[in-house]
GROMACS .gro file of C-alpha atoms in nm:
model
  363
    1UNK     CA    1  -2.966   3.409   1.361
    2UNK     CA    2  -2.649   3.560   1.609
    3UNK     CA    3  -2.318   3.579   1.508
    4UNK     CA    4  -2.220   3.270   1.734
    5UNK     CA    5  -2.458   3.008   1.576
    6UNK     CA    6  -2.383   3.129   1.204
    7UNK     CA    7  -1.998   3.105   1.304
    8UNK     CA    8  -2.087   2.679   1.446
    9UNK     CA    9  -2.307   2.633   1.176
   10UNK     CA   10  -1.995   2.756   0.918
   11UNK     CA   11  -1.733   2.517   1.129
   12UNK     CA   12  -1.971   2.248   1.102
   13UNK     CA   13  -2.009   2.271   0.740
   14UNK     CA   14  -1.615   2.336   0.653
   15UNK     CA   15  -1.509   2.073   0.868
   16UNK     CA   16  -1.822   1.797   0.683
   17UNK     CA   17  -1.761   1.930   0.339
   18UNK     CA   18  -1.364   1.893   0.377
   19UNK     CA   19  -1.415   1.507   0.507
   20UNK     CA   20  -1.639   1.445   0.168
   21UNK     CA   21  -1.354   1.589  -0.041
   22UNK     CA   22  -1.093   1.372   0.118
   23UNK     CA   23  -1.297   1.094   0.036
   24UNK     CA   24  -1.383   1.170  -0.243
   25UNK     CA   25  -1.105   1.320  -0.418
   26UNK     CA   26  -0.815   1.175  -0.215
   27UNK     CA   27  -0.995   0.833  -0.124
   28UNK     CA   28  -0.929   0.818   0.226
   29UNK     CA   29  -1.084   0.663   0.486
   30UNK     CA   30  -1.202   0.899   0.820
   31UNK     CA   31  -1.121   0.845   1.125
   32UNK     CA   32  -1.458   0.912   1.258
   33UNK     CA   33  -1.369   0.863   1.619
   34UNK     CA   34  -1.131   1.072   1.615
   35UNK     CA   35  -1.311   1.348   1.371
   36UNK     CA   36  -1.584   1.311   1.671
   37UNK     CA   37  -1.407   1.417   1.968
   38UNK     CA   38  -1.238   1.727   1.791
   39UNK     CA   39  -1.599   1.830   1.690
   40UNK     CA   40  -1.703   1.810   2.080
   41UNK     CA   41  -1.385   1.818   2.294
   42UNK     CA   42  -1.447   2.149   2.378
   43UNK     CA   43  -1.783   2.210   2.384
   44UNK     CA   44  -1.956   2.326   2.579
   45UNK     CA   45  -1.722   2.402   2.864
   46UNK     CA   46  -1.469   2.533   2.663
   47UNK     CA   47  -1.691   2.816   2.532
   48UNK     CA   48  -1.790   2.918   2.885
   49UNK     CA   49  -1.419   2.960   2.962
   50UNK     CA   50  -1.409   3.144   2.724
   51UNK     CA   51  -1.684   3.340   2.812
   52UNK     CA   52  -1.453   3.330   3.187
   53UNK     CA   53  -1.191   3.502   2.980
   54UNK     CA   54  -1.386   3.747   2.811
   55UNK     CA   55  -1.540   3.895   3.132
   56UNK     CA   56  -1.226   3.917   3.358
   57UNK     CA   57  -1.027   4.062   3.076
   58UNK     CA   58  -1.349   4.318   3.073
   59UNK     CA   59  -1.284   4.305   3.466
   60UNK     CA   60  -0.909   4.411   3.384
   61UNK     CA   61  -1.049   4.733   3.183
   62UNK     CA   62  -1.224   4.878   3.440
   63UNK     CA   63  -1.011   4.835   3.759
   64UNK     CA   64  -0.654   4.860   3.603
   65UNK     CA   65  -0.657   4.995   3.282
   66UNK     CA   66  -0.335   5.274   3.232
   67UNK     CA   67  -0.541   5.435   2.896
   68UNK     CA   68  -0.247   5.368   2.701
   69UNK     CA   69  -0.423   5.223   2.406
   70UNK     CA   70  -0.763   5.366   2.402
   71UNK     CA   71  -0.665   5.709   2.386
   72UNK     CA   72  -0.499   5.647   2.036
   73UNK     CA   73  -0.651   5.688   1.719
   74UNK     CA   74  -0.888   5.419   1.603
   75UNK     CA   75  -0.677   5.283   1.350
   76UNK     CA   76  -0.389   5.218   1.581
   77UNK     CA   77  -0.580   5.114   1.816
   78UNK     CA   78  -0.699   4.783   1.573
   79UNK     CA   79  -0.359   4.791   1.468
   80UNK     CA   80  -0.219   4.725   1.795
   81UNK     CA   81  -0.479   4.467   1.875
   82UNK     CA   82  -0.413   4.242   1.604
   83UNK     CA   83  -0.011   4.259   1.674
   84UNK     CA   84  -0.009   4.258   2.047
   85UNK     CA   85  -0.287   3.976   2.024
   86UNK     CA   86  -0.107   3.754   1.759
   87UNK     CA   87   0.233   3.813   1.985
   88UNK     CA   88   0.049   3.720   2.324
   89UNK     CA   89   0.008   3.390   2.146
   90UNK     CA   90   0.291   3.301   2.067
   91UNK     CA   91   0.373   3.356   2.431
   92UNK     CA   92   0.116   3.172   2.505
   93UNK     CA   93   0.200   2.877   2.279
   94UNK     CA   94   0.512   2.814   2.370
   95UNK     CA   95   0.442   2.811   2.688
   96UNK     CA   96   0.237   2.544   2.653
   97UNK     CA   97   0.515   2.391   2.521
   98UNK     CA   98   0.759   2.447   2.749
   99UNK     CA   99   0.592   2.440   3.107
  100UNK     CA  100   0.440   2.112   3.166
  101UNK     CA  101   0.150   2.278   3.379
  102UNK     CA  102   0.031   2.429   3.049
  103UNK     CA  103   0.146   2.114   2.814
  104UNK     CA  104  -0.085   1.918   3.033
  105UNK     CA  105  -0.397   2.127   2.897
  106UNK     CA  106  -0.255   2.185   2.532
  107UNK     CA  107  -0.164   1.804   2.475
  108UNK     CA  108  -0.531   1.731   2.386
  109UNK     CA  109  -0.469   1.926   2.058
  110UNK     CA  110  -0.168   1.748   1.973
  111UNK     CA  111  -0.281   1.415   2.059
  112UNK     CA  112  -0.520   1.413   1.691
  113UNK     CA  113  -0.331   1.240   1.429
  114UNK     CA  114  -0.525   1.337   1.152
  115UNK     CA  115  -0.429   1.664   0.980
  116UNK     CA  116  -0.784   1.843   0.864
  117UNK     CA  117  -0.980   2.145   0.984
  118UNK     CA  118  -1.136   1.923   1.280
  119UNK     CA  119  -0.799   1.961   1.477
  120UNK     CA  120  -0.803   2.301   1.473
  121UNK     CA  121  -1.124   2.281   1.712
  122UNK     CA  122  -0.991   2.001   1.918
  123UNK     CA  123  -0.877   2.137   2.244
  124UNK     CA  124  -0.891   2.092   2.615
  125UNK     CA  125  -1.182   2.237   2.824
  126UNK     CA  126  -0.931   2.478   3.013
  127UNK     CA  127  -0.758   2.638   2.717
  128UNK     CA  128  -0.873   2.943   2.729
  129UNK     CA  129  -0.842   2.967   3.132
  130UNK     CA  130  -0.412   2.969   3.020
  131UNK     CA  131  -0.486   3.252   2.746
  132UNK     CA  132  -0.611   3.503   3.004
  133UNK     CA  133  -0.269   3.477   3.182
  134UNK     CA  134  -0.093   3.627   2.859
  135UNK     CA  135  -0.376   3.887   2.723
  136UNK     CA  136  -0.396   4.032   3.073
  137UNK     CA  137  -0.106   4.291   2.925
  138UNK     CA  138  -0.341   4.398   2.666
  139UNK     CA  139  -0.655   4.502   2.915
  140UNK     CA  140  -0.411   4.648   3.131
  141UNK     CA  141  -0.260   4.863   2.825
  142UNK     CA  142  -0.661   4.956   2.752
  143UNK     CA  143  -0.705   4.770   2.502
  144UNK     CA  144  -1.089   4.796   2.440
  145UNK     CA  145  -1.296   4.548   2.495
  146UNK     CA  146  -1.445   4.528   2.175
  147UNK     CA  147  -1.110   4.471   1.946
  148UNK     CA  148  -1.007   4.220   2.155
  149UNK     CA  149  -1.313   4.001   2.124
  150UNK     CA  150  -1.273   4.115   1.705
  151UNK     CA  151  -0.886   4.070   1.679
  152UNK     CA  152  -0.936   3.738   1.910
  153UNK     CA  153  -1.206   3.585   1.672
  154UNK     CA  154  -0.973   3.658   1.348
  155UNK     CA  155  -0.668   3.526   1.460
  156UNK     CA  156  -0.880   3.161   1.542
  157UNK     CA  157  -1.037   3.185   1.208
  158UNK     CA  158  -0.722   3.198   1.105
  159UNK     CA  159  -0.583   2.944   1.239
  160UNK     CA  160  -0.865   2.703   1.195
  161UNK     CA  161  -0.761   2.745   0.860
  162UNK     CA  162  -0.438   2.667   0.926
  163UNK     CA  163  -0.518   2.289   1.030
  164UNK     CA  164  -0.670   2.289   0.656
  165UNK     CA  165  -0.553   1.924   0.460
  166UNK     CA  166  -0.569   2.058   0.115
  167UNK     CA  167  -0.352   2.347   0.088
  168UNK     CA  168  -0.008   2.246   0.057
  169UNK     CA  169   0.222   2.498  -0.038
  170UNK     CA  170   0.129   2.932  -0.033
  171UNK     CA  171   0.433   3.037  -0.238
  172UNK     CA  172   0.564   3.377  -0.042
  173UNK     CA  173   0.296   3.381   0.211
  174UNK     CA  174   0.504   3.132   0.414
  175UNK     CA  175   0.773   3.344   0.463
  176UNK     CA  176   0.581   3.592   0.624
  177UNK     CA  177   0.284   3.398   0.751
  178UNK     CA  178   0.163   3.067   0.964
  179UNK     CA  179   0.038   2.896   0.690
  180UNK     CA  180  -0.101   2.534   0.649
  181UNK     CA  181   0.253   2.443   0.548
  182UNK     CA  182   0.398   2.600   0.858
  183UNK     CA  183   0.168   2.492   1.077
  184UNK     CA  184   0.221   2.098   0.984
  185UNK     CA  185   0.539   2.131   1.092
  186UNK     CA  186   0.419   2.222   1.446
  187UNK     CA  187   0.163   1.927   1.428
  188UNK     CA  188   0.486   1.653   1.326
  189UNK     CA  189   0.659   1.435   1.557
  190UNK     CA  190   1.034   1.438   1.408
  191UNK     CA  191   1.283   1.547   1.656
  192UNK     CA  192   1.319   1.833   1.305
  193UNK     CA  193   1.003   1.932   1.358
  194UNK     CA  194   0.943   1.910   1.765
  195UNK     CA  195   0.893   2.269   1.926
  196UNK     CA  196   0.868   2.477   1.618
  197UNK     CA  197   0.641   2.718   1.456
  198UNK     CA  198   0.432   2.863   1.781
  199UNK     CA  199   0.293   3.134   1.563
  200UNK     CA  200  -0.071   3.227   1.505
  201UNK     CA  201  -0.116   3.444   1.168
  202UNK     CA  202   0.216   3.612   1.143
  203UNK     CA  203   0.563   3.390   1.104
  204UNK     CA  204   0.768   3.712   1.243
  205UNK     CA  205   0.801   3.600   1.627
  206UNK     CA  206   0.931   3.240   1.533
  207UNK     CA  207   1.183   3.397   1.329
  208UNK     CA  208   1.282   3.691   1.566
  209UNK     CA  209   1.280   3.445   1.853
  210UNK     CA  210   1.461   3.177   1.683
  211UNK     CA  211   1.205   2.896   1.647
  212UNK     CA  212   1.069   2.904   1.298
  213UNK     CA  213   1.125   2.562   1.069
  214UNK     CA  214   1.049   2.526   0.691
  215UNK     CA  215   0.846   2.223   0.588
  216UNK     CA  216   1.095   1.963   0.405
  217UNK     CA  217   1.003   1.749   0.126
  218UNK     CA  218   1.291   1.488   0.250
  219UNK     CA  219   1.145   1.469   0.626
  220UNK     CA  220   0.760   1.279   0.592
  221UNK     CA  221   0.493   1.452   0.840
  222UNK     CA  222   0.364   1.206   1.130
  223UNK     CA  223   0.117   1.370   1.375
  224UNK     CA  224   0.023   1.285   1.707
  225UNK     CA  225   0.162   1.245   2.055
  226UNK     CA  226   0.426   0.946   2.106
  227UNK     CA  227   0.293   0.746   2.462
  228UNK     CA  228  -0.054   0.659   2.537
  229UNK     CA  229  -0.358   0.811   2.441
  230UNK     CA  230  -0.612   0.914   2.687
  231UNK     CA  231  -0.867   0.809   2.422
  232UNK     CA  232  -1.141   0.990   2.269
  233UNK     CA  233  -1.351   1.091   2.595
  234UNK     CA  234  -1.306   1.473   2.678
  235UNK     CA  235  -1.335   1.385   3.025
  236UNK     CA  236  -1.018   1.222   3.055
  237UNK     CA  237  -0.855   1.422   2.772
  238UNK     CA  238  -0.877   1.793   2.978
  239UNK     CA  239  -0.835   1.598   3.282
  240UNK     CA  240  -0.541   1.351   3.277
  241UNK     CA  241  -0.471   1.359   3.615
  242UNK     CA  242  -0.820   1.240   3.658
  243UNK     CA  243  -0.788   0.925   3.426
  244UNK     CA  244  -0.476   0.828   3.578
  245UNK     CA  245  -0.605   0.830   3.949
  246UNK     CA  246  -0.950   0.635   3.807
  247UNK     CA  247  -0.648   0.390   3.595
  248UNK     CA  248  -0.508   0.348   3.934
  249UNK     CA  249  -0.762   0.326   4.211
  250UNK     CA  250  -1.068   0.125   3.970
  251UNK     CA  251  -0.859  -0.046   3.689
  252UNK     CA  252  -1.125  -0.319   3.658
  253UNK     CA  253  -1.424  -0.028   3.592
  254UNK     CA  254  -1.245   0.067   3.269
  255UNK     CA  255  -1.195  -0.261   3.147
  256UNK     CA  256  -1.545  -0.345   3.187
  257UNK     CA  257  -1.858  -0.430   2.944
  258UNK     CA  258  -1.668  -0.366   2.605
  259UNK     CA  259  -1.906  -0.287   2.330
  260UNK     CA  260  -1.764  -0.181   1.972
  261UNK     CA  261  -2.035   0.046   1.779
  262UNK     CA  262  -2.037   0.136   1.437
  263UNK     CA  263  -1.805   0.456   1.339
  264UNK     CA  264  -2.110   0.589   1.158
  265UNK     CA  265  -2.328   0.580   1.419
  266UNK     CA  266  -2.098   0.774   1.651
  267UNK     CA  267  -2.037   0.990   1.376
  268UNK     CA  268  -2.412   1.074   1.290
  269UNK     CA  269  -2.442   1.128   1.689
  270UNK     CA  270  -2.192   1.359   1.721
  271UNK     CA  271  -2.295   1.548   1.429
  272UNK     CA  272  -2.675   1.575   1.592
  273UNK     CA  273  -2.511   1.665   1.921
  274UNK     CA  274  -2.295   1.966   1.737
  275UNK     CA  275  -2.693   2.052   1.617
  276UNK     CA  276  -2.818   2.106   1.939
  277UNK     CA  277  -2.491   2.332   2.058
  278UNK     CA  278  -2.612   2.573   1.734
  279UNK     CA  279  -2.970   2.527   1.839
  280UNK     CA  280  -2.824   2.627   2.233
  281UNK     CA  281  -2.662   2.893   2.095
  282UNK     CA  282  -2.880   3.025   1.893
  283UNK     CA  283  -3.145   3.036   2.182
  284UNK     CA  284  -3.008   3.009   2.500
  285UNK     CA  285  -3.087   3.390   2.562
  286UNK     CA  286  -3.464   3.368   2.535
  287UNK     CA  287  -3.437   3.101   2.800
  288UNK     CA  288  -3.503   3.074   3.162
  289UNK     CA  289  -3.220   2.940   3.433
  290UNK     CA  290  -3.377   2.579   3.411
  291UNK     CA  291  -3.403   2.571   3.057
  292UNK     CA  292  -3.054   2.664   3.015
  293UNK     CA  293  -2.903   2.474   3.268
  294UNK     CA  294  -3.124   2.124   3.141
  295UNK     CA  295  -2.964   2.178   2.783
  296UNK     CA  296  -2.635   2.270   2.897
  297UNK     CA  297  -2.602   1.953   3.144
  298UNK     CA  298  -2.723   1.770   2.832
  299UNK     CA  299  -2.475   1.913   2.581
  300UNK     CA  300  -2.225   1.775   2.870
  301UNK     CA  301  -2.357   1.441   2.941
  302UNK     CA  302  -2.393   1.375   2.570
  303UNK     CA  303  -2.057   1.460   2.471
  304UNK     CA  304  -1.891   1.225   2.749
  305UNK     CA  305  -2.148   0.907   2.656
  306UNK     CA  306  -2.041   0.950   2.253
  307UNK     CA  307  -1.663   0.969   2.381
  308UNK     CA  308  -1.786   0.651   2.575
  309UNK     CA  309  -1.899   0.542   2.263
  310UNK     CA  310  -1.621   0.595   2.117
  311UNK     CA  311  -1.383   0.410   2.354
  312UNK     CA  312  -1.553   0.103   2.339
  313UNK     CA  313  -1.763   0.148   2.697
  314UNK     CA  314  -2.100  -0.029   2.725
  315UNK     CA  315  -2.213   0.279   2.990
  316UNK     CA  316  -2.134   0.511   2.662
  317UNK     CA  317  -2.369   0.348   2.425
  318UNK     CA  318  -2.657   0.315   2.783
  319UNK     CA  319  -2.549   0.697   2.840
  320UNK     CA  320  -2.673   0.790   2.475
  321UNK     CA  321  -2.996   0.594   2.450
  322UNK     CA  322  -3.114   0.731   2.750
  323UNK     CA  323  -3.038   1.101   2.658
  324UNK     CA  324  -3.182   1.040   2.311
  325UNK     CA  325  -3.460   0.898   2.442
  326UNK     CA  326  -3.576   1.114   2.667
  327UNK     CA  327  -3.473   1.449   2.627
  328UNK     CA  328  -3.735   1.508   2.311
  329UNK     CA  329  -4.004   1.390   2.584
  330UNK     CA  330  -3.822   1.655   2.864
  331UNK     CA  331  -3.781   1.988   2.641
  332UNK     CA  332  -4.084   1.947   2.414
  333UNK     CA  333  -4.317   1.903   2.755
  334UNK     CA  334  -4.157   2.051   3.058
  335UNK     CA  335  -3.940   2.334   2.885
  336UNK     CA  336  -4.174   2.374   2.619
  337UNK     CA  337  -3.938   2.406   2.279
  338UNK     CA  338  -4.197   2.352   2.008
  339UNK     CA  339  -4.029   2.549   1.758
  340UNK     CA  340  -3.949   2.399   1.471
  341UNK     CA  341  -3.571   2.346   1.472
  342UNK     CA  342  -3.643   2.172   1.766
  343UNK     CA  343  -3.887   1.930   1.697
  344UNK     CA  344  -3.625   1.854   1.399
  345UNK     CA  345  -3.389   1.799   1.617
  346UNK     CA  346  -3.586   1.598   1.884
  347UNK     CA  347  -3.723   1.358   1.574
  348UNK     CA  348  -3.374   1.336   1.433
  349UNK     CA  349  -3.263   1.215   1.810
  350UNK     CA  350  -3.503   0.995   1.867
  351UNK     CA  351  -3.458   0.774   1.514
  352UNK     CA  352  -3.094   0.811   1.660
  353UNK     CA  353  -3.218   0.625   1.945
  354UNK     CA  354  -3.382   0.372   1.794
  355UNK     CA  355  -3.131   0.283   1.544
  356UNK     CA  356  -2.892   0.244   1.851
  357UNK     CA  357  -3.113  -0.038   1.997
  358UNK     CA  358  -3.119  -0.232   1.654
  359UNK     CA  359  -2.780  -0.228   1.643
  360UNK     CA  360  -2.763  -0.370   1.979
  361UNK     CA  361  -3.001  -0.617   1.848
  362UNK     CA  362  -2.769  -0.709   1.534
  363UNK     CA  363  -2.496  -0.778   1.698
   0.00000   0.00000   0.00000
């Protein structure tokens, strides 16, 4: 299995096994909705962004790199890239919260109200399309390619981390780190709270530039974004601009054919969608250009129907039963997936599918 499937099939099972503990230890109830669209807000299109990022920082390298940093020693070259990275972030993040070009694609992660690992994979499609503005320095400096991807990949760990809803205090680690504790605060709507803590792993640039905040027990933590929601499609989350000209122009085709489904059976769907991104993942290189491109457009179409879904819309739940329905029929006979992760997959859809239509039934 590659590094990039183990690493979804790890998120998957933090972010599942977290949810059971807060229901089972704390007794709350899940948001599944919302626990949905962090799982696939990004994906897939966020990953090839990143992939975007990846390869013109790699462009970067080769046609302006001043060999400042690669002709160190090893060891201060991965020392550098973990600083300079975890400082080009908080560049980065504040800018997102200062420019309103950039708020406009960070406000997806805000918008989540629930404080658990989930929200620390909820983002917009174009994040990391704004990060290559502020690690541009580092391929310029020569950073190699190779320590960027590594130092990159900790500092997310990290912070996924970070959005944990368990840890509560870390004693002295949050005076010198962005811990759980630190990072609420940046997640909390009082005005005490607002603009604080852009950190990623270490808490010296908010106190060097003046915006760190402790968390305090006399100030409760609300989360969330104060105005209206876009919802939970990731259409109209990463493109705003899009759902207010569709608000404007076709108010009537949003209002339209209301149909509530069952939180579980959005939940189960997105959890079988988040299986076939590991099962893309995990095989995507073995594939040809149509195979690729049927799965990915799938991935895509299925994450906007269970956002449908999820907002109520009658074309959401019609979107899903047709994807479930056929794409087992699609990949098993045109594309030719017989493995057996597959047909596990394809079997799992398909009961999916059928469970949808005696729900519709039932109610």
């Amino acid at each position: 299995m590659n590094v990039f499937a183990l690493t979804f099939i790890l998120m998957l099972a933090v972010v599942l096994l977290e949810l059971l503990a807060l229901r089972l230890w704390r007794r709350e109830a899940i948001p599944w909705r919302e626990i949905i669209f962090n799982l696939n807000s990004g994906h897939i299109l966020m990953w090839v962004f990143r992939g975007v990022e990846v390869a013109s920082f790699g462009w970067l390298l080769e046609h302006a790199n001043l060999h400042l940093v690669d002709r160190l020693p090893a060891l201060w070259q991965w020392v550098f890239a973990f600083i300079a990275w975890d400082l080009s972030f908080y560049c980065m993040h504040r800018a997102h919260h200062t420019w309103r070009i950039f708020w406009a694609v960070h406000v997806v992660h805000h918008q989540g109200e629930h404080f658990s690992l989930s929200l620390g994979i909820r983002n917009s499609w174009y994040s990391s399309l704004t990060s290559l503005l502020f690690v541009a320095p580092l391929a310029v400096l020569g950073l190699p390619l190779e320590m960027f991807v590594a130092a990159s990949s900790f500092h997310y760990a990290v912070q996924l981390y970070n959005h944990n809803a368990f840890v509560g205090k870390s004693g002295w680690l949050d005076r010198v780190l962005v811990t759980p504790s630190n990072h609420r605060v940046h997640h909390a709507t009082d005005p005490i709270y607002l603009n604080k803590n852009f950190g990623g792993t270490f808490l010296i640039w908010d106190k060097l530039f003046g915006s760190y905040q402790a968390e305090r027990d006399d100030v409760p933590l609300r989360y969330g974004v104060r105005g209206e929601s876009p919802g939970y499609n990731p259409l109209w989350a990463s493109n705003p601009g899009l759902l207010a000209l569709v608000r404007r122009r076709f108010p009537a085709w949003l209002a339209r054919a209301r149909m509530d489904v069952p939180a579980g059976y959005i939940a189960s769907g997105g959890v079988l969608l988040f299986g076939v991104v590991i099962y893309y993942v995990q095989n995507v290189a073995e594939w040809s250009a149509p195979q690729q491109w049927t799965l990915f457009g799938y991935l895509l179409a299925g994450t906007l129907a269970i956002g449908g879904m999820s907002d109520r819309q009658r074309w959401g739940w019609r979107g899903w039963q047709a994807l479930v329905l056929t794409l087992p029929v699609l990949c098993a006979g045109w594309l030719g997936m017989r493995d057996l992760c597959a047909l596990a997959l394809f079997a799992l859809l398909l009961g999916h599918g059928l469970l949808g239509w005696r729900l519709k039934e039932a109610a």
